């Protein structure tokens, strides 16, 4: 489906085309995997892993007014040229999540850190900060929260401004949560086990005063079945609802893995699920799967669409 028009410098989309190559306004493939979207000053900012075929190249950021057309804003966080740094070039930055701290007026980025030469053995989380949303972000620290391994992770800011890291610990067997400090630059000791189910790729949203968490199983880049859980509190108890995906290829999350869920700023109860369809032979060419979350009181699910538009949310 051709939903865009290529001009000299720009590609103009008026729909989401999940799983298709998605070009930025310069005509390059969008390179922002495993990340999140922040709405700020009437603009959306999309952060994600910058990759070449196999390596991590830092965190990219793009901006958009309409969620379809994305302008590249460059590298928000770069790898360090200091080989002693935990974020030295040659290491891995994954699943960056940027949140805005209303008290400090700073943008804070949390991300999974793997240290150069150590494969996936470091299992740390990293923190970086910037006064400008597009960065450059300054690396603050990386660590294991309260001594726990931290690989796939997300950050969630609740309505009262309190923020949390939800993270895969103990070789991904445990899903844990830890509250962040008020400045979002560190963790507190309010750190607790949510469940031990060997899950990863956590993505959280809040709907009708309940919290929802989608996770994947742990099969590396290969897709598997997603599970949706619900809780009255972020600290649990998290009850399994089941696989939220419906239709063809739903048993493998449509060939993808959860990255984040975006609540639309000006619409109530409107959420976009974003997944990554990883291409382990060429990570840069991993595709995006933006899909609407379908909500009703007793059923929450995600259908596949080859193409859809934001007016989906007006049709309910
Ligand atoms: C996945 C994880 C990705 C990445 C990958 C590496 O399980 O969700 O973020 O770490 O493994 O194989």
Short mmCIF file of C-alpha atoms and ligand atoms in Angstrom, two decimals:
data_model
loop_
_atom_site.label_atom_id
_atom_site.label_comp_id
_atom_site.label_asym_id
_atom_site.label_seq_id
_atom_site.Cartn_x
_atom_site.Cartn_y
_atom_site.Cartn_z
CA UNK A 1 0.00 0.00 0.00
CA UNK A 2 1.53 3.27 -1.11
CA UNK A 3 0.54 5.83 1.48
CA UNK A 4 3.32 8.26 1.01
CA UNK A 5 4.56 10.60 -1.60
CA UNK A 6 8.27 11.16 -2.08
CA UNK A 7 9.34 14.69 -2.88
CA UNK A 8 12.89 15.92 -3.19
CA UNK A 9 13.52 15.88 0.56
CA UNK A 10 10.48 14.48 2.24
CA UNK A 11 8.21 11.51 2.52
CA UNK A 12 4.65 12.35 3.40
CA UNK A 13 2.59 9.73 5.19
CA UNK A 14 -1.03 9.95 6.25
CA UNK A 15 -1.32 6.51 7.84
CA UNK A 16 0.59 3.89 9.83
CA UNK A 17 1.78 0.91 7.80
CA UNK A 18 2.93 -1.60 10.43
CA UNK A 19 5.86 -3.76 9.40
CA UNK A 20 6.70 -1.70 6.30
CA UNK A 21 9.89 0.30 5.80
CA UNK A 22 9.25 3.71 7.40
CA UNK A 23 11.20 6.66 6.01
CA UNK A 24 12.04 9.86 7.86
CA UNK A 25 11.50 13.30 6.33
CA UNK A 26 14.95 13.10 4.74
CA UNK A 27 14.10 9.82 3.04
CA UNK A 28 16.25 7.60 5.27
CA UNK A 29 14.86 4.58 7.09
CA UNK A 30 13.84 5.47 10.65
CA UNK A 31 16.43 3.96 12.99
CA UNK A 32 14.87 4.03 16.48
CA UNK A 33 14.27 0.57 17.91
CA UNK A 34 13.00 -0.54 21.32
CA UNK A 35 12.38 3.03 22.46
CA UNK A 36 9.51 5.31 23.43
CA UNK A 37 7.66 8.47 22.40
CA UNK A 38 7.41 11.62 24.53
CA UNK A 39 4.87 14.38 23.85
CA UNK A 40 6.25 17.81 24.67
CA UNK A 41 5.44 21.31 23.40
CA UNK A 42 2.84 20.03 20.91
CA UNK A 43 5.46 17.76 19.38
CA UNK A 44 6.10 14.05 19.60
CA UNK A 45 9.69 12.89 20.14
CA UNK A 46 10.55 9.31 19.27
CA UNK A 47 13.65 7.87 20.94
CA UNK A 48 15.14 4.52 20.00
CA UNK A 49 18.20 2.39 19.50
CA UNK A 50 20.34 3.46 16.56
CA UNK A 51 21.76 0.32 14.97
CA UNK A 52 23.84 -0.72 12.02
CA UNK A 53 23.59 -4.36 10.94
CA UNK A 54 24.69 -5.68 14.33
CA UNK A 55 26.11 -2.95 16.52
CA UNK A 56 24.65 -0.39 18.86
CA UNK A 57 25.33 3.19 17.70
CA UNK A 58 23.64 5.09 20.53
CA UNK A 59 20.15 6.55 20.87
CA UNK A 60 18.46 8.42 18.03
CA UNK A 61 15.67 10.97 18.35
CA UNK A 62 13.05 12.07 15.78
CA UNK A 63 10.32 14.70 16.04
CA UNK A 64 6.82 14.80 14.60
CA UNK A 65 3.61 16.80 14.81
CA UNK A 66 1.33 14.05 13.51
CA UNK A 67 2.96 10.72 14.51
CA UNK A 68 3.21 9.73 10.81
CA UNK A 69 6.05 11.94 9.54
CA UNK A 70 9.29 12.01 11.52
CA UNK A 71 12.14 14.46 11.23
CA UNK A 72 15.57 13.17 12.30
CA UNK A 73 16.92 15.23 15.23
CA UNK A 74 20.21 13.33 15.40
CA UNK A 75 21.85 11.34 18.14
CA UNK A 76 20.38 12.03 21.58
CA UNK A 77 22.95 9.90 23.40
CA UNK A 78 26.26 8.78 21.93
CA UNK A 79 28.56 5.98 22.96
CA UNK A 80 31.64 7.22 24.79
CA UNK A 81 35.09 7.23 23.19
CA UNK A 82 36.53 6.54 26.67
CA UNK A 83 37.12 2.77 26.61
CA UNK A 84 36.83 2.63 30.42
CA UNK A 85 33.26 3.99 30.34
CA UNK A 86 30.31 1.63 30.79
CA UNK A 87 28.85 3.14 27.61
CA UNK A 88 32.09 2.88 25.61
CA UNK A 89 31.66 2.37 21.87
CA UNK A 90 31.43 -1.37 21.20
CA UNK A 91 29.00 -1.86 24.09
CA UNK A 92 25.19 -1.94 23.76
CA UNK A 93 22.45 0.53 24.58
CA UNK A 94 18.96 -0.91 24.39
CA UNK A 95 15.33 0.04 25.07
CA UNK A 96 15.89 3.77 25.84
CA UNK A 97 13.00 5.43 27.66
CA UNK A 98 12.90 9.20 28.10
CA UNK A 99 10.71 10.85 30.73
CA UNK A 100 10.26 14.49 31.72
CA UNK A 101 10.79 15.47 35.34
CA UNK A 102 8.41 18.35 36.17
CA UNK A 103 10.32 19.26 39.35
CA UNK A 104 13.81 19.51 37.88
CA UNK A 105 12.55 20.44 34.37
CA UNK A 106 15.03 17.94 32.96
CA UNK A 107 14.59 15.11 30.50
CA UNK A 108 15.90 11.84 31.86
CA UNK A 109 16.77 8.80 29.77
CA UNK A 110 16.92 5.27 31.18
CA UNK A 111 18.28 2.46 29.06
CA UNK A 112 19.70 -1.05 29.22
CA UNK A 113 23.51 -0.97 29.31
CA UNK A 114 25.80 -3.76 28.20
CA UNK A 115 29.49 -3.08 28.55
CA UNK A 116 31.94 -3.40 25.66
CA UNK A 117 33.52 -6.87 25.47
CA UNK A 118 31.13 -8.44 27.98
CA UNK A 119 28.27 -9.56 25.72
CA UNK A 120 25.03 -9.38 27.72
CA UNK A 121 26.85 -10.09 31.00
CA UNK A 122 26.88 -6.65 32.62
CA UNK A 123 23.05 -6.43 32.80
CA UNK A 124 22.95 -2.84 34.05
CA UNK A 125 20.65 0.10 33.66
CA UNK A 126 21.97 3.48 32.58
CA UNK A 127 20.78 7.03 33.24
CA UNK A 128 21.42 10.13 31.17
CA UNK A 129 20.04 13.66 31.47
CA UNK A 130 19.47 16.73 29.34
CA UNK A 131 17.88 20.17 29.65
CA UNK A 132 16.74 19.95 26.01
CA UNK A 133 14.51 17.14 24.88
CA UNK A 134 16.59 16.32 21.81
CA UNK A 135 19.79 16.29 23.85
CA UNK A 136 22.66 15.74 23.72
CA UNK A 137 22.05 13.70 26.87
CA UNK A 138 24.83 13.51 29.42
CA UNK A 139 25.56 10.09 30.84
CA UNK A 140 25.07 10.10 34.62
CA UNK A 141 25.61 6.55 35.83
CA UNK A 142 24.98 2.86 35.25
CA UNK A 143 24.40 0.19 37.85
CA UNK A 144 22.38 -2.85 38.89
CA UNK A 145 19.33 -1.60 40.82
CA UNK A 146 19.80 -2.63 44.44
CA UNK A 147 22.24 -5.25 43.20
CA UNK A 148 19.77 -6.88 40.79
CA UNK A 149 20.57 -7.60 37.14
CA UNK A 150 18.61 -5.29 34.85
CA UNK A 151 18.20 -6.15 31.16
CA UNK A 152 14.95 -5.41 29.26
CA UNK A 153 13.25 -2.56 31.03
CA UNK A 154 10.80 0.28 30.82
CA UNK A 155 10.10 3.40 32.86
CA UNK A 156 6.63 4.44 33.90
CA UNK A 157 5.63 7.82 35.36
CA UNK A 158 2.41 7.68 37.34
CA UNK A 159 -0.19 10.47 37.58
CA UNK A 160 1.35 11.74 40.85
CA UNK A 161 4.78 12.16 39.21
CA UNK A 162 6.36 9.13 40.89
CA UNK A 163 8.45 7.12 38.44
CA UNK A 164 9.40 3.46 38.30
CA UNK A 165 11.73 1.17 36.45
CA UNK A 166 10.19 -2.19 35.58
CA UNK A 167 12.97 -4.59 34.70
CA UNK A 168 13.92 -8.15 33.86
CA UNK A 169 16.27 -9.44 36.59
CA UNK A 170 17.95 -12.72 37.65
CA UNK A 171 18.84 -13.78 34.08
CA UNK A 172 15.37 -12.58 33.01
CA UNK A 173 13.55 -15.04 35.28
CA UNK A 174 12.19 -12.25 37.49
CA UNK A 175 10.23 -9.15 36.58
CA UNK A 176 10.92 -6.49 39.19
CA UNK A 177 9.93 -2.91 39.91
CA UNK A 178 11.86 -0.16 41.63
CA UNK A 179 10.74 3.38 42.40
CA UNK A 180 13.04 6.15 41.17
CA UNK A 181 14.21 9.06 43.27
CA UNK A 182 12.28 12.35 42.91
CA UNK A 183 14.82 13.65 40.37
CA UNK A 184 14.51 10.36 38.38
CA UNK A 185 18.32 10.07 38.37
CA UNK A 186 18.62 7.07 40.67
CA UNK A 187 16.68 4.21 42.20
CA UNK A 188 15.26 4.04 45.71
CA UNK A 189 15.19 0.87 47.81
CA UNK A 190 11.45 0.46 47.11
CA UNK A 191 12.35 -2.49 44.94
CA UNK A 192 10.17 -5.54 44.69
CA UNK A 193 9.63 -8.79 42.77
CA UNK A 194 6.51 -8.71 40.58
CA UNK A 195 6.53 -12.28 39.26
CA UNK A 196 8.97 -15.00 38.21
CA UNK A 197 7.79 -16.09 34.79
CA UNK A 198 10.84 -15.61 32.54
CA UNK A 199 9.39 -12.60 30.72
CA UNK A 200 10.93 -9.52 29.13
CA UNK A 201 10.16 -6.52 26.87
CA UNK A 202 7.82 -4.88 29.43
CA UNK A 203 5.38 -2.20 28.21
CA UNK A 204 2.96 -0.51 30.65
CA UNK A 205 -0.17 1.60 30.40
CA UNK A 206 -2.91 2.76 32.75
CA UNK A 207 -6.57 2.58 31.83
CA UNK A 208 -9.64 3.01 34.06
CA UNK A 209 -7.45 3.21 37.19
CA UNK A 210 -5.86 -0.15 36.46
CA UNK A 211 -2.33 -0.85 35.28
CA UNK A 212 -1.67 -3.09 32.30
CA UNK A 213 1.62 -4.75 31.44
CA UNK A 214 2.47 -6.54 28.21
CA UNK A 215 5.58 -8.72 28.13
CA UNK A 216 7.18 -11.21 25.77
CA UNK A 217 8.82 -14.53 26.47
CA UNK A 218 12.64 -14.70 26.34
CA UNK A 219 13.71 -15.98 22.93
CA UNK A 220 16.25 -13.34 21.93
CA UNK A 221 15.40 -11.66 18.62
CA UNK A 222 12.95 -14.43 17.68
CA UNK A 223 9.27 -13.57 18.22
CA UNK A 224 7.04 -15.38 20.70
CA UNK A 225 3.65 -15.05 22.36
CA UNK A 226 2.84 -11.90 24.33
CA UNK A 227 1.03 -11.92 27.67
CA UNK A 228 -1.10 -9.11 29.12
CA UNK A 229 -1.37 -8.68 32.88
CA UNK A 230 -3.49 -6.34 35.01
CA UNK A 231 -3.02 -4.92 38.51
CA UNK A 232 -4.58 -2.36 40.85
CA UNK A 233 -1.12 -1.23 41.93
CA UNK A 234 2.18 -1.17 40.05
CA UNK A 235 3.61 -3.35 42.82
CA UNK A 236 1.00 -6.02 42.08
CA UNK A 237 -0.58 -8.42 42.40
CA UNK A 238 -0.29 -8.82 38.59
CA UNK A 239 -2.96 -11.15 37.23
CA UNK A 240 -2.62 -12.78 33.84
CA UNK A 241 -5.32 -11.86 31.32
CA UNK A 242 -3.72 -13.74 28.42
CA UNK A 243 -2.42 -13.07 24.95
CA UNK A 244 -3.81 -9.68 23.85
CA UNK A 245 -2.94 -10.16 20.18
CA UNK A 246 -5.66 -11.35 17.79
CA UNK A 247 -5.77 -12.87 14.33
CA UNK A 248 -3.09 -14.04 11.94
CA UNK A 249 0.41 -14.36 13.45
CA UNK A 250 -0.94 -13.25 16.82
CA UNK A 251 0.74 -16.22 18.54
CA UNK A 252 4.10 -14.65 17.70
CA UNK A 253 3.04 -11.05 18.47
CA UNK A 254 2.80 -10.57 14.68
CA UNK A 255 6.48 -11.48 14.43
CA UNK A 256 7.46 -8.68 16.79
CA UNK A 257 8.14 -7.83 20.43
CA UNK A 258 6.67 -5.07 22.65
CA UNK A 259 8.61 -1.80 22.79
CA UNK A 260 6.20 0.70 24.43
CA UNK A 261 2.63 1.89 24.68
CA UNK A 262 1.84 5.53 23.95
CA UNK A 263 -1.21 7.16 25.53
CA UNK A 264 -2.44 9.77 23.03
CA UNK A 265 -2.26 13.17 24.73
CA UNK A 266 -5.54 14.72 23.60
CA UNK A 267 -7.75 11.67 23.55
CA UNK A 268 -9.07 9.73 26.47
CA UNK A 269 -8.49 6.00 26.51
CA UNK A 270 -6.54 5.97 23.27
CA UNK A 271 -3.30 4.01 23.23
CA UNK A 272 -0.87 2.99 20.53
CA UNK A 273 0.99 -0.29 20.99
CA UNK A 274 4.45 -0.18 19.41
CA UNK A 275 6.43 -3.33 18.73
CA UNK A 276 9.74 -4.12 17.08
CA UNK A 277 9.90 -6.69 14.30
CA UNK A 278 13.56 -7.52 14.78
CA UNK A 279 15.78 -8.42 11.86
CA UNK A 280 18.81 -10.07 13.51
CA UNK A 281 20.64 -10.21 10.15
CA UNK A 282 20.36 -6.46 9.86
CA UNK A 283 19.16 -4.85 13.07
CA UNK A 284 18.98 -1.42 11.47
CA UNK A 285 16.24 -2.73 9.17
CA UNK A 286 14.11 -4.04 12.05
CA UNK A 287 10.58 -2.76 11.40
CA UNK A 288 8.00 -1.01 13.58
CA UNK A 289 4.54 -2.24 14.41
CA UNK A 290 2.33 0.62 15.60
CA UNK A 291 -1.15 -0.73 16.30
CA UNK A 292 -4.23 0.59 18.11
CA UNK A 293 -5.12 -0.94 21.47
CA UNK A 294 -8.80 -1.90 21.47
CA UNK A 295 -10.41 -1.26 24.82
CA UNK A 296 -13.70 -2.23 26.33
CA UNK A 297 -14.57 -3.07 29.93
CA UNK A 298 -13.96 -6.77 29.72
CA UNK A 299 -11.75 -7.11 26.67
CA UNK A 300 -8.46 -5.50 25.79
CA UNK A 301 -6.82 -6.63 22.64
CA UNK A 302 -4.69 -5.70 19.65
CA UNK A 303 -5.64 -6.56 16.08
CA UNK A 304 -3.32 -6.44 13.12
CA UNK A 305 -3.84 -3.75 10.48
CA UNK A 306 -1.80 -3.45 7.28
CA UNK A 307 -2.66 0.22 7.39
CA UNK A 308 -4.63 2.44 9.78
CA UNK A 309 -5.04 6.07 10.73
CA UNK A 310 -5.54 7.99 13.94
CA UNK A 311 -9.20 8.57 13.08
CA UNK A 312 -9.58 4.96 14.27
CA UNK A 313 -10.04 6.47 17.74
CA UNK A 314 -13.01 8.62 16.61
CA UNK A 315 -14.90 5.67 15.21
CA UNK A 316 -15.64 3.93 18.49
C1 LIG B 1 15.74 -9.71 23.31
C2 LIG B 1 15.53 -8.37 23.98
C3 LIG B 1 16.16 -7.32 23.09
C4 LIG B 1 17.62 -7.68 22.91
C5 LIG B 1 17.74 -9.08 22.32
C6 LIG B 1 19.17 -9.54 22.16
O1 LIG B 1 15.24 -10.75 24.08
O2 LIG B 1 14.18 -8.10 24.17
O3 LIG B 1 16.01 -6.04 23.68
O4 LIG B 1 18.27 -7.65 24.15
O5 LIG B 1 17.08 -9.99 23.15
O6 LIG B 1 19.23 -10.87 21.75
#
